[in-house]
XYZ file of C-alpha atoms in Angstrom:
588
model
C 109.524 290.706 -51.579
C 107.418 291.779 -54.794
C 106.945 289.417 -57.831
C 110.317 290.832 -59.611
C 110.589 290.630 -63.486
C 113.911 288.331 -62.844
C 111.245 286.038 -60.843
C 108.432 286.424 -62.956
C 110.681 284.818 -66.355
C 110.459 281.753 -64.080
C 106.576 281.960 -63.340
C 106.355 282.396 -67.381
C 108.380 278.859 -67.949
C 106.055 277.472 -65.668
C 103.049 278.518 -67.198
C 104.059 277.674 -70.927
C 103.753 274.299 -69.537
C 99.439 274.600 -69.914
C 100.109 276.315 -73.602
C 97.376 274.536 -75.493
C 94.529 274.077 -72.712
C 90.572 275.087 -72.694
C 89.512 277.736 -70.367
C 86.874 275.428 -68.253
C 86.241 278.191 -65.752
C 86.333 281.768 -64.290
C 86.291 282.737 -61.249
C 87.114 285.986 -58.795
C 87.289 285.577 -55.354
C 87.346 288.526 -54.183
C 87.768 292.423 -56.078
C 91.415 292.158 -57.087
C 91.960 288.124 -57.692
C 90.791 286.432 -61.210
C 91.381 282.479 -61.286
C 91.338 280.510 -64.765
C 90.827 277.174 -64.294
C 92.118 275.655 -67.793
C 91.646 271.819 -68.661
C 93.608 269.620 -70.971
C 94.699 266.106 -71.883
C 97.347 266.283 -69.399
C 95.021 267.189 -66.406
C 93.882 270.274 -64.923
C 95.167 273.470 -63.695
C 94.416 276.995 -62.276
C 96.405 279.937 -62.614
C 96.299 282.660 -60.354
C 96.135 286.800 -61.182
C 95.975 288.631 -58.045
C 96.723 292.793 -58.451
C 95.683 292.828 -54.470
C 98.947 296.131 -53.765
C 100.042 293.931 -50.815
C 100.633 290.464 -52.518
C 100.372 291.098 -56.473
C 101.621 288.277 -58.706
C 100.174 285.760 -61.072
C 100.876 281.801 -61.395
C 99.532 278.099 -60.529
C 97.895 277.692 -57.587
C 96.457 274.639 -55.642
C 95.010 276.897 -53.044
C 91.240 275.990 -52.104
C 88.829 279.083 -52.517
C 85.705 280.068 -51.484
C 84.177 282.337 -54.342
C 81.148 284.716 -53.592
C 77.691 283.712 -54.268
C 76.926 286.118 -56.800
C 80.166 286.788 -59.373
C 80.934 290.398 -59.763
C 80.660 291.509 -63.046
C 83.978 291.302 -64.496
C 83.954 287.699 -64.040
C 80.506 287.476 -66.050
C 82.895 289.675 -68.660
C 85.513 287.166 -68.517
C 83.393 284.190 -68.390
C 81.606 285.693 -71.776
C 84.804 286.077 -73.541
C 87.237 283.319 -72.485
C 84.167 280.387 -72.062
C 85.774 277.658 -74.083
C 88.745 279.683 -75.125
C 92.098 278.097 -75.469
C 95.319 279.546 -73.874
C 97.979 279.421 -76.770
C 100.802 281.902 -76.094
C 102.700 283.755 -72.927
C 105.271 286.047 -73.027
C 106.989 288.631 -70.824
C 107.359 292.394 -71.563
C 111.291 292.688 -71.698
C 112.501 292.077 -67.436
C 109.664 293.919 -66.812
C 107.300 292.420 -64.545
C 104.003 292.385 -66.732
C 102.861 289.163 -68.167
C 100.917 288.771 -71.395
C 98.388 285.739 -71.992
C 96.920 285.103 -75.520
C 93.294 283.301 -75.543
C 92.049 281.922 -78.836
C 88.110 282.262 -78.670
C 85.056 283.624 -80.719
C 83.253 286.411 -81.258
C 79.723 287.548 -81.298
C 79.509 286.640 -84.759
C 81.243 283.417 -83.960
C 84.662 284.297 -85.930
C 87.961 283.958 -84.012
C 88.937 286.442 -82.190
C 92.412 286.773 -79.706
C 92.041 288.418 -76.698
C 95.232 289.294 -74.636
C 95.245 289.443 -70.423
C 98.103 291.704 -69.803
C 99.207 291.066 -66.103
C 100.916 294.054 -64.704
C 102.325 292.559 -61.272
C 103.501 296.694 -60.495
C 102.695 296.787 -56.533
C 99.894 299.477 -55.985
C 100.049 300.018 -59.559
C 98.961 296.598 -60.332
C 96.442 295.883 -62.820
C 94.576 292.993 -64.977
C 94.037 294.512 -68.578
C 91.787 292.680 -71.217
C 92.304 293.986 -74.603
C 91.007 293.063 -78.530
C 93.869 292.151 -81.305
C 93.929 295.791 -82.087
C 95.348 296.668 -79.068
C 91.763 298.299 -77.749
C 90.930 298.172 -73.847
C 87.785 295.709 -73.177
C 87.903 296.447 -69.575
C 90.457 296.112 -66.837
C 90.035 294.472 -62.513
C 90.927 298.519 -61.768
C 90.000 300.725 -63.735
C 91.918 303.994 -63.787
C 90.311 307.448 -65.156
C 92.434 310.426 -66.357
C 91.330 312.263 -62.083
C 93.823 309.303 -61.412
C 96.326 309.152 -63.886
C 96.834 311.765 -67.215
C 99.232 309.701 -68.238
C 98.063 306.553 -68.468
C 93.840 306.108 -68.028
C 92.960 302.951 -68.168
C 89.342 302.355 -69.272
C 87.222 300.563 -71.883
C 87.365 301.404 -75.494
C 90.844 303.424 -75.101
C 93.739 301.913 -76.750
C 96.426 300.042 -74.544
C 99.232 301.279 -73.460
C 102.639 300.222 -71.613
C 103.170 301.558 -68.325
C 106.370 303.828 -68.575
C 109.497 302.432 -67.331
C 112.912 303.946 -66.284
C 115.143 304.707 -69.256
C 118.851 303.310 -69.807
C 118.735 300.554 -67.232
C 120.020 296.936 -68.646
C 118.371 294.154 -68.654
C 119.866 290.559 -66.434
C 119.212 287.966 -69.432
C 120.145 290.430 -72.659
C 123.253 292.474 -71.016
C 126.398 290.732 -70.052
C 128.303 290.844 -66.786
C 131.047 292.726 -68.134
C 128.415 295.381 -69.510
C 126.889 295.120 -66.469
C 130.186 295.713 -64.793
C 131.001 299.005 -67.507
C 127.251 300.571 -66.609
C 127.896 300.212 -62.386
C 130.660 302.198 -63.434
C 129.381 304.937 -65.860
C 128.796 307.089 -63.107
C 131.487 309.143 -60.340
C 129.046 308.485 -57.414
C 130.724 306.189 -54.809
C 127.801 304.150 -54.155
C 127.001 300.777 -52.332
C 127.142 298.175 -54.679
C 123.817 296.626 -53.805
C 122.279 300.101 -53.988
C 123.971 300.609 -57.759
C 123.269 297.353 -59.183
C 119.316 297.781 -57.933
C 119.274 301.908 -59.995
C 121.313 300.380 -63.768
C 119.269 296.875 -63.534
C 115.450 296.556 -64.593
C 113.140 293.943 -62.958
C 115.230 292.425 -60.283
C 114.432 293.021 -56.554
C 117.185 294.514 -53.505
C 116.972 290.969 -52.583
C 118.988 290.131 -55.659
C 121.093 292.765 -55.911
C 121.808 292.476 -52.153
C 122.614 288.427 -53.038
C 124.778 289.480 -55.957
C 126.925 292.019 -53.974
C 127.312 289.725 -51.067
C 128.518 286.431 -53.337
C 130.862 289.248 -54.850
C 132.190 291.356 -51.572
C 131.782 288.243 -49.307
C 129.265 290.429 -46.963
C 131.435 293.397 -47.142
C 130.442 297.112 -48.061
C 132.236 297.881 -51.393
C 131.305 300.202 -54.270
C 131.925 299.192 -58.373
C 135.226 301.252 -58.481
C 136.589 299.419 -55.291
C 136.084 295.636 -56.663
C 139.504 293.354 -57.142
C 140.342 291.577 -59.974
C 139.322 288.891 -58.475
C 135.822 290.321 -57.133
C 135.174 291.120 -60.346
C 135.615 287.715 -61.421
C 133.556 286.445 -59.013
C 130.808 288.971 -59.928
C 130.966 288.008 -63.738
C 130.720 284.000 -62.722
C 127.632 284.422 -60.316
C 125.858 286.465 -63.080
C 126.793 283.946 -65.792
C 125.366 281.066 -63.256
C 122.152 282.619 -62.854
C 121.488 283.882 -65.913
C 122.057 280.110 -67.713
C 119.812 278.737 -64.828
C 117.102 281.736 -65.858
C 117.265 280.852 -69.583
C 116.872 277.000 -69.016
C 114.509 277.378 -65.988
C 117.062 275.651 -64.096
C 116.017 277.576 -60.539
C 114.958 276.322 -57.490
C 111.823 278.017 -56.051
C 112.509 278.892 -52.402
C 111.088 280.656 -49.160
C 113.118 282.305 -46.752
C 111.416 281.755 -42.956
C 112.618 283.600 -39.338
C 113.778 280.818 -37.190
C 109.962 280.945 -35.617
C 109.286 279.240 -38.890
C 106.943 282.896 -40.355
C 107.623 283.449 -44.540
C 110.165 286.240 -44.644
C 110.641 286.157 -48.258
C 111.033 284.369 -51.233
C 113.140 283.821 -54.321
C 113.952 281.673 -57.512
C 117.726 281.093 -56.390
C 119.627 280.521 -53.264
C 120.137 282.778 -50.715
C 123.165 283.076 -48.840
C 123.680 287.002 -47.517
C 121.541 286.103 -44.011
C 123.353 283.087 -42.786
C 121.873 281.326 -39.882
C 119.794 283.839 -38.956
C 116.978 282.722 -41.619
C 115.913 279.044 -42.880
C 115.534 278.283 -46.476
C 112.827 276.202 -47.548
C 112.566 274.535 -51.152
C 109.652 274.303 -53.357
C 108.674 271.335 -56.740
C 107.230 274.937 -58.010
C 106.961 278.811 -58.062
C 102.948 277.807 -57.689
C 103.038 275.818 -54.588
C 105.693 278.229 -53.556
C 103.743 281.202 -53.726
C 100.446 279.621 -52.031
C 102.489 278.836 -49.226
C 103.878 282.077 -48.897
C 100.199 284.526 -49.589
C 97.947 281.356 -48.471
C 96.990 282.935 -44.678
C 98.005 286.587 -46.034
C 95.431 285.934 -48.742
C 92.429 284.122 -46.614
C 92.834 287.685 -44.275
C 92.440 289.813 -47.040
C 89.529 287.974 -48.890
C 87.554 287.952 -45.420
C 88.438 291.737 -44.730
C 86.801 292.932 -48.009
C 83.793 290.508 -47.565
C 83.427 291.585 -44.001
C 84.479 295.378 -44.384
C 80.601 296.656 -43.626
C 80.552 294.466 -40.417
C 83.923 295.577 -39.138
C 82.526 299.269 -39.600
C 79.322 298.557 -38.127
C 81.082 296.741 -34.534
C 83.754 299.479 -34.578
C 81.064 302.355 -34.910
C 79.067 300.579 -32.400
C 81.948 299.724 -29.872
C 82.929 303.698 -29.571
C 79.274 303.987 -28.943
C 79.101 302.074 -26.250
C 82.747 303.114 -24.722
C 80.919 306.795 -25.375
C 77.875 306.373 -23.337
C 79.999 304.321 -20.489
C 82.037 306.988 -20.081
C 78.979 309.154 -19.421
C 77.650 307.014 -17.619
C 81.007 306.669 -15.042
C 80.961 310.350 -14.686
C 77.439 310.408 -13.459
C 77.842 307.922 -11.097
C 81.005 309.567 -9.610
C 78.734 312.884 -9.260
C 76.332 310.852 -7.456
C 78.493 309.425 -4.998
C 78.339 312.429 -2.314
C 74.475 312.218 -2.509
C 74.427 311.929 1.794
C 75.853 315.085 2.126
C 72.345 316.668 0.793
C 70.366 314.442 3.075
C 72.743 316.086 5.976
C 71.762 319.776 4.171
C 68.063 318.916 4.547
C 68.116 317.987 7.628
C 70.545 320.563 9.300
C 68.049 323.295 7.168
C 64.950 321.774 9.259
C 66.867 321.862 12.151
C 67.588 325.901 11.424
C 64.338 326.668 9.605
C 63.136 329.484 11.954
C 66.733 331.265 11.362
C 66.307 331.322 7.321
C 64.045 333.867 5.370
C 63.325 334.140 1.807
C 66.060 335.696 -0.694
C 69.076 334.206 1.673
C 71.938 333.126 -0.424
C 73.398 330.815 2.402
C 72.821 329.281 5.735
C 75.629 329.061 8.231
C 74.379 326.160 10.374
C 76.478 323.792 13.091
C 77.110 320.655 11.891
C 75.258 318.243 14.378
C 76.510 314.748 12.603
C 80.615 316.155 12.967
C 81.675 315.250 16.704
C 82.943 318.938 17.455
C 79.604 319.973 15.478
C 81.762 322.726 12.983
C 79.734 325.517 11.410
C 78.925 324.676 7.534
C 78.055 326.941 4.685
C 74.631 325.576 2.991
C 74.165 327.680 -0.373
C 70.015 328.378 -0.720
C 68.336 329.597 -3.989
C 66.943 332.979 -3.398
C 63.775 332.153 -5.772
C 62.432 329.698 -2.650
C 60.966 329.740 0.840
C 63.087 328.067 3.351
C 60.687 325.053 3.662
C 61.369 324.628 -0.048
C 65.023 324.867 0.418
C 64.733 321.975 2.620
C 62.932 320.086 0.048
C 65.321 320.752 -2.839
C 68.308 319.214 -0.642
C 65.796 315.980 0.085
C 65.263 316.050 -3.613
C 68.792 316.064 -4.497
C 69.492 313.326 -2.389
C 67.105 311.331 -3.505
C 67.675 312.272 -7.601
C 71.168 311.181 -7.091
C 70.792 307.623 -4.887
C 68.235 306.930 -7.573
C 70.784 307.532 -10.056
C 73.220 305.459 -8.482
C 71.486 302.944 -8.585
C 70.308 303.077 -12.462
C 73.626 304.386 -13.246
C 74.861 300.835 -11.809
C 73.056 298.696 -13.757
C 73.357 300.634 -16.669
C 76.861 300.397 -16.147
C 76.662 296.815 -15.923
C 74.698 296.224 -18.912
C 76.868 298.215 -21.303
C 80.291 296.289 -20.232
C 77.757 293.156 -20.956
C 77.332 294.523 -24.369
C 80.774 296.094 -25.350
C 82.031 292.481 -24.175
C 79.384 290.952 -26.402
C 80.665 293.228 -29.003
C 84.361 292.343 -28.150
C 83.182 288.810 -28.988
C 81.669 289.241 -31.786
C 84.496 291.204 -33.471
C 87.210 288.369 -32.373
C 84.999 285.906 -34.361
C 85.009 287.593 -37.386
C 88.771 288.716 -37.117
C 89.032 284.804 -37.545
C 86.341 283.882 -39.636
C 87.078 281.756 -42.567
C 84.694 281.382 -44.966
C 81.617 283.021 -46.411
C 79.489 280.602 -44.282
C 80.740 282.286 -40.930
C 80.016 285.913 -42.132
C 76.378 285.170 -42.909
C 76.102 283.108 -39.589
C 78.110 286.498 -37.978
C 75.530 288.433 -39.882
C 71.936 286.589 -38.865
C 73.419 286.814 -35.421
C 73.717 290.515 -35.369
C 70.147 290.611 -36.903
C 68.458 288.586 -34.131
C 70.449 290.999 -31.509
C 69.035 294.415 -33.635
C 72.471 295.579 -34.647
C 71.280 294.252 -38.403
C 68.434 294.765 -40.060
C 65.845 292.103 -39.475
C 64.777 292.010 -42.998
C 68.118 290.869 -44.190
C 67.744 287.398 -44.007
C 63.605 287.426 -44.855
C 63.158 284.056 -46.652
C 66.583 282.834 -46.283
C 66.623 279.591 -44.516
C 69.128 279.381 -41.540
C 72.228 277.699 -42.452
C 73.956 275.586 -39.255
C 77.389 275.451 -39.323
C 79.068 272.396 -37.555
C 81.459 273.276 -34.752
C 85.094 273.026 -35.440
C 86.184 269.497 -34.776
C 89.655 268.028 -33.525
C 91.102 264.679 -32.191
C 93.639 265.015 -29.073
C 96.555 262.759 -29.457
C 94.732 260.536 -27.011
C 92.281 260.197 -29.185
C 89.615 262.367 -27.420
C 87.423 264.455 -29.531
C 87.235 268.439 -29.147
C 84.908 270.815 -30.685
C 85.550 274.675 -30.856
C 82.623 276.899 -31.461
C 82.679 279.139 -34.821
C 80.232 281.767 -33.630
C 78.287 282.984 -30.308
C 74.995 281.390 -31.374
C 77.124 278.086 -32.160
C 78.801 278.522 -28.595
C 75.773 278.364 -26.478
C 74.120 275.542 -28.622
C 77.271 273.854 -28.180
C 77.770 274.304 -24.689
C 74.262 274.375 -23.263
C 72.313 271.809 -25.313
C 74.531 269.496 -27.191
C 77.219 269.011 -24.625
C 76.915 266.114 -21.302
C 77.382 267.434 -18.055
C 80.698 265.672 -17.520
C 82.450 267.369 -20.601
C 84.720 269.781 -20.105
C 84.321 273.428 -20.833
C 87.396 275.684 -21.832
C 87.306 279.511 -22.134
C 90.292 281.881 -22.490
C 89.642 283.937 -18.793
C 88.373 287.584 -19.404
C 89.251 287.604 -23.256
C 86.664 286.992 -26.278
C 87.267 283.874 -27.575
C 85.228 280.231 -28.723
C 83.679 278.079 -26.715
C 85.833 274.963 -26.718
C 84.416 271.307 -25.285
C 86.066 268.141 -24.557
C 83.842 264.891 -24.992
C 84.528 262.504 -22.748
C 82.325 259.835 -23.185
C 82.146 259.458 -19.560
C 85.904 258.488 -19.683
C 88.567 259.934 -17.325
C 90.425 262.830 -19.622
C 94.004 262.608 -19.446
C 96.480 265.971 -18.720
C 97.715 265.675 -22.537
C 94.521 265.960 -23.977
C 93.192 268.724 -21.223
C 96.547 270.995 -22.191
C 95.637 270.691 -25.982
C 91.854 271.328 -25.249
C 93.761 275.041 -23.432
C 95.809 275.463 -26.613
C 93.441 275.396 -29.162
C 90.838 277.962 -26.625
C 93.867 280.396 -26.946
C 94.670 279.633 -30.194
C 90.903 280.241 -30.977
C 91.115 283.444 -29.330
C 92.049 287.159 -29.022
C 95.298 286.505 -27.293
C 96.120 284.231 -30.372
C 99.136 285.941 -30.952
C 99.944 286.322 -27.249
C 102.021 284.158 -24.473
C 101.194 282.880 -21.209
C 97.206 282.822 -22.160
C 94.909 282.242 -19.259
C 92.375 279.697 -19.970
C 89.454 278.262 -17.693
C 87.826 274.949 -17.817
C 85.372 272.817 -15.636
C 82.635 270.436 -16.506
C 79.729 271.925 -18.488
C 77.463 271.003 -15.376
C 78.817 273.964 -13.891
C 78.773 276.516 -16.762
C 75.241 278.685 -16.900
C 73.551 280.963 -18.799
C 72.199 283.944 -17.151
C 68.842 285.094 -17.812
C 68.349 287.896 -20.940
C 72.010 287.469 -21.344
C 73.815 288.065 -25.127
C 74.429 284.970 -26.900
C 77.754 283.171 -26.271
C 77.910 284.917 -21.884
C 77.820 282.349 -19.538
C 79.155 282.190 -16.408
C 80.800 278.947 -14.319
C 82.156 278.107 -10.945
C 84.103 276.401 -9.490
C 86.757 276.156 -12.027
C 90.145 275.672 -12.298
C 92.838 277.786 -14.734
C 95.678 276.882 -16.727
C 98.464 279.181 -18.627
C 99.204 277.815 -22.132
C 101.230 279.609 -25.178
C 98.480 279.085 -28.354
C 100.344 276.791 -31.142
C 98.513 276.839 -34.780
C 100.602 274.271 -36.024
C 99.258 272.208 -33.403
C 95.405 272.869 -34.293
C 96.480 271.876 -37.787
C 97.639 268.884 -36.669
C 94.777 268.059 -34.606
C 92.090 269.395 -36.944
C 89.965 266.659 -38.438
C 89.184 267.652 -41.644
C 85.373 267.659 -42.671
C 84.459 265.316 -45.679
């Protein structure tokens, strides 16, 4: 569900709890995301502003980030204005869901000066607005020009509007139930109560409404003008309930998961209207809450706009190579009936003292057919007979030369689109900025990158992924194709044991024995976390090979992160990320 203004009056209790504390940082992790980290007496704290369409919102968070190396330039804005500045007021528009922050701070001249962060949590509309006392724009996360919006352009120097918002709807804390009640009513239309309560209410989700008709109808479908006395009552208490818990900030943060455990939704009351077929899960607060909820959502999007120029780069290059396969298949089909024109040539030099020059065709018996039929050779009329002959050699030979080209060009371009395959799976699960330059310098040592892009830069090595098995064996999972070799072929004892998800891109993935015998526990969780580490992450029944690194080989001129290995033996695990979490040692 969207940040709702009935939701975001909670937020706003939670962060008057920081009223009074010293901007210590800014930061912006990615394009749409500004953090403040603020420092008092009391401690520290962060608070979130994200106006990403997908997940906007604004509050606490706890969340570990990895910010760019260079800060874009609205955080140098921010950073200019805010350094020092103290956070002394928050307030909500109305219900609606846009959050205003005050910051005490100076001015050029070194007078005080309040500047205002209006947080518009508005879905695609979203927006982070900085603006002077005198209600003038500074400069805004998106900005919005008058080719996007007449109404409402959002730029520097212009003076700051509200966004519009529908007329005549009531708001949950100011209107009571029995107003409430009167305005469901106003209109003739026999309407779903859900449906009605979501078009006369402003800032409160379908969720809500939904919960609020189904406490009232007890799950059934009713409109406003069908209620019973004693509906109505019921509908007057819940909204008296929640609206004293909303004024005292009395509500429980809480996440609503599928019975797979996956974040469905989430809400600052109970919810009731699904029964068993969601869990509820309880949060101390709306910021923990929230990370919980956006945390992987939010790591996927970060690494998607870091990565976008890669992911355009291996998709451009992958429909080359399917391109030029495809080519290359059709060829080789062509090429397949290349005997027949050896059988032409010689069945012409067989005939040659029938043909003359300027014959279209040669009607010859078949000598290599056991009841030697009569075929129809087609000549060109431009040559001599003799040279007939030699075109059909020609041909033959043109096309079992290309056969054989055509083969191990063939070969070599599955080796590559599976290189690329790889290559593409690692940085659908890379996680930090670390792995995209490491994804990067690889693609510029293979010539997919220009070399020049890392001129200077000293190489970076990433450790491997580590993990303990519950029998206390450690397992290391490669984080990129240059990582997997040097894993695999240099760093790794010949009685270790390799795993590989069969036929799918995925990490390298080695058990260290120590020279110990590995038990089937630890072997199955070394198989979970290759498929987990994997392509088929989100599959079932995932293939996975393993033997001992003794038998797994490198091939000569092959792309980084091919081997090849036998004898080995396979097993068919289901990949579990809880259980790599559990097993993941965590690097100090």
């Amino acid at each position: 569900m969207p940040l709702d203004g009935a939701m975001l009056t909670q937020v706003k209790h939670e962060l008057e709890g920081a009223i009074g504390s010293r901007v210590d940082r800014v930061t912006q992790p990615s394009r749409e995301e500004l953090i403040l980290a603020l420092r008092s007496r009391q401690g520290a704290s962060r608070i979130l502003i994200s106006v990403n369409a997908g997940s906007p919102r604004i509050h606490f968070t706890q969340a570990a980030v990895e910010n760019p190396k260079t800060p874009p330039m609205f955080c140098m804005l921010m950073r200019k204005l805010l350094g020092a500045a103290q956070f002394t007021a928050v307030r909500q528009v109305g219900m609606d869901r846009i959050l205003e922050l005050d910051f005490l701070a100076t001015d050029d001249l070194g007078d005080p000066i309040t500047y205002t962060l209006s947080a518009e949590i508005m879905g695609r509309h979203s927006n982070l607005i900085v603006r002077r006392p005198d209600g003038r724009i500074v400069d805004s996360l998106k900005r919005v020009d008058t080719s996007m919006s007449s109404l409402r352009p959002v730029l520097p120097g212009l003076t700051y509007t509200l966004p519009p918002s529908p007329a005549g709807r009531l708001e949950l804390l100011t209107a009571s139930p029995r107003e409430i009640l009167e305005k469901l009513r106003a209109e003739p239309r026999q309407i779903e109560l859900s449906r009605r309560l979501q078009e006369c209410l402003t800032g409160v989700s379908p969720l809500l409404c939904r919960e609020i008709a189904f406490f009232t109808v007890r799950g059934a479908e009713k409109t406003a003008f069908e209620l019973t006395a004693d509906e109505e009552e019921r509908f007057c208490f819940y909204l008296e309930t929640l609206t004293d818990a909303m004024r005292r900030g009395a509500c429980t943060p809480t996440m609503l998961l599928t019975p797979d455990g996956t974040p469905k939704d989430f809400s600052f009351t109970e919810i009731r209207q699904y029964g068993a077929a969601m869990q509820s899960r309880t949060y101390p607060t709306y910021g923990e809450l929230l990370d919980a909820f956006y945390a992987e959502k939010d790591a996927a999007d970060r690494m998607r706009q870091r990565s976008g120029d890669l992911q355009r780069l291996l998709g451009a290059t992958h429909e080359r190579i399917l391109r030029r396969l495809d080519n290359q298949r059709r060829e080789l089909a062509e090429s397949t009936d290349r005997e027949k024109y050896k059988i032409y040539g010689d069945l012409l030099a067989a005939n040659l003292y029938q043909l003359k020059k300027g014959d279209r065709e040669a009607k010859v018996q078949n000598y290599y057919e056991p009841d030697c039929p009569e075929v129809t050779i087609p000549l060109d009329v431009r040559l001599t007979p003799s040279q007939n002959v030699q075109r059909c050699y020609w041909e033959y030979r043109r096309r079992d030369t290309a056969e054989k080209k055509l083969r191990e060009q063939i070969a070599a371009g599955e080796a590559e689109l599976a290189y690329i395959e790889s290559v593409t799976d690692l940085l659908d699960r890379a996680g930090s900025e670390a792995d995209l330059t490491a994804i990067r310098r690889e693609l510029s040592q293979e010539g997919y990158l220009k070399h020049y892009a890392f001129k200077g830069k000293k190489e970076e090595r990433l450790a491997p992924l580590r993990f303990r098995s519950d029998d206390g064996f450690t397992i290391l999972v490669g984080r990129n194709n240059v990582q997997n070799d040097r894993l695999t072929l240099r760093e790794s004892r010949g009685n270790d044991i390799w795993f590989h998800t069969q036929k799918i891109p995925g990490s390298h993935v080695i058990v260290v024995t120590e020279g110990r015998e590995v038990p089937d526990r630890t072997l199955e969780q070394a198989a979970i976390l290759a498929a987990t580490h994997s392509r088929a992450s989100q599959s079932a029944k995932v293939p996975v090979d393993y033997t001992q690194v003794r038998y797994v080989k490198k091939p000569s001129g092959a792309k980084p992160g091919m081997v090849i290995y036998d004898p080995y033996q396979t097993a068919i695990v289901d990949p579990d990320k809880e259980l790599a979490e559990r097993l993941r040692v965590t690097e100090k």
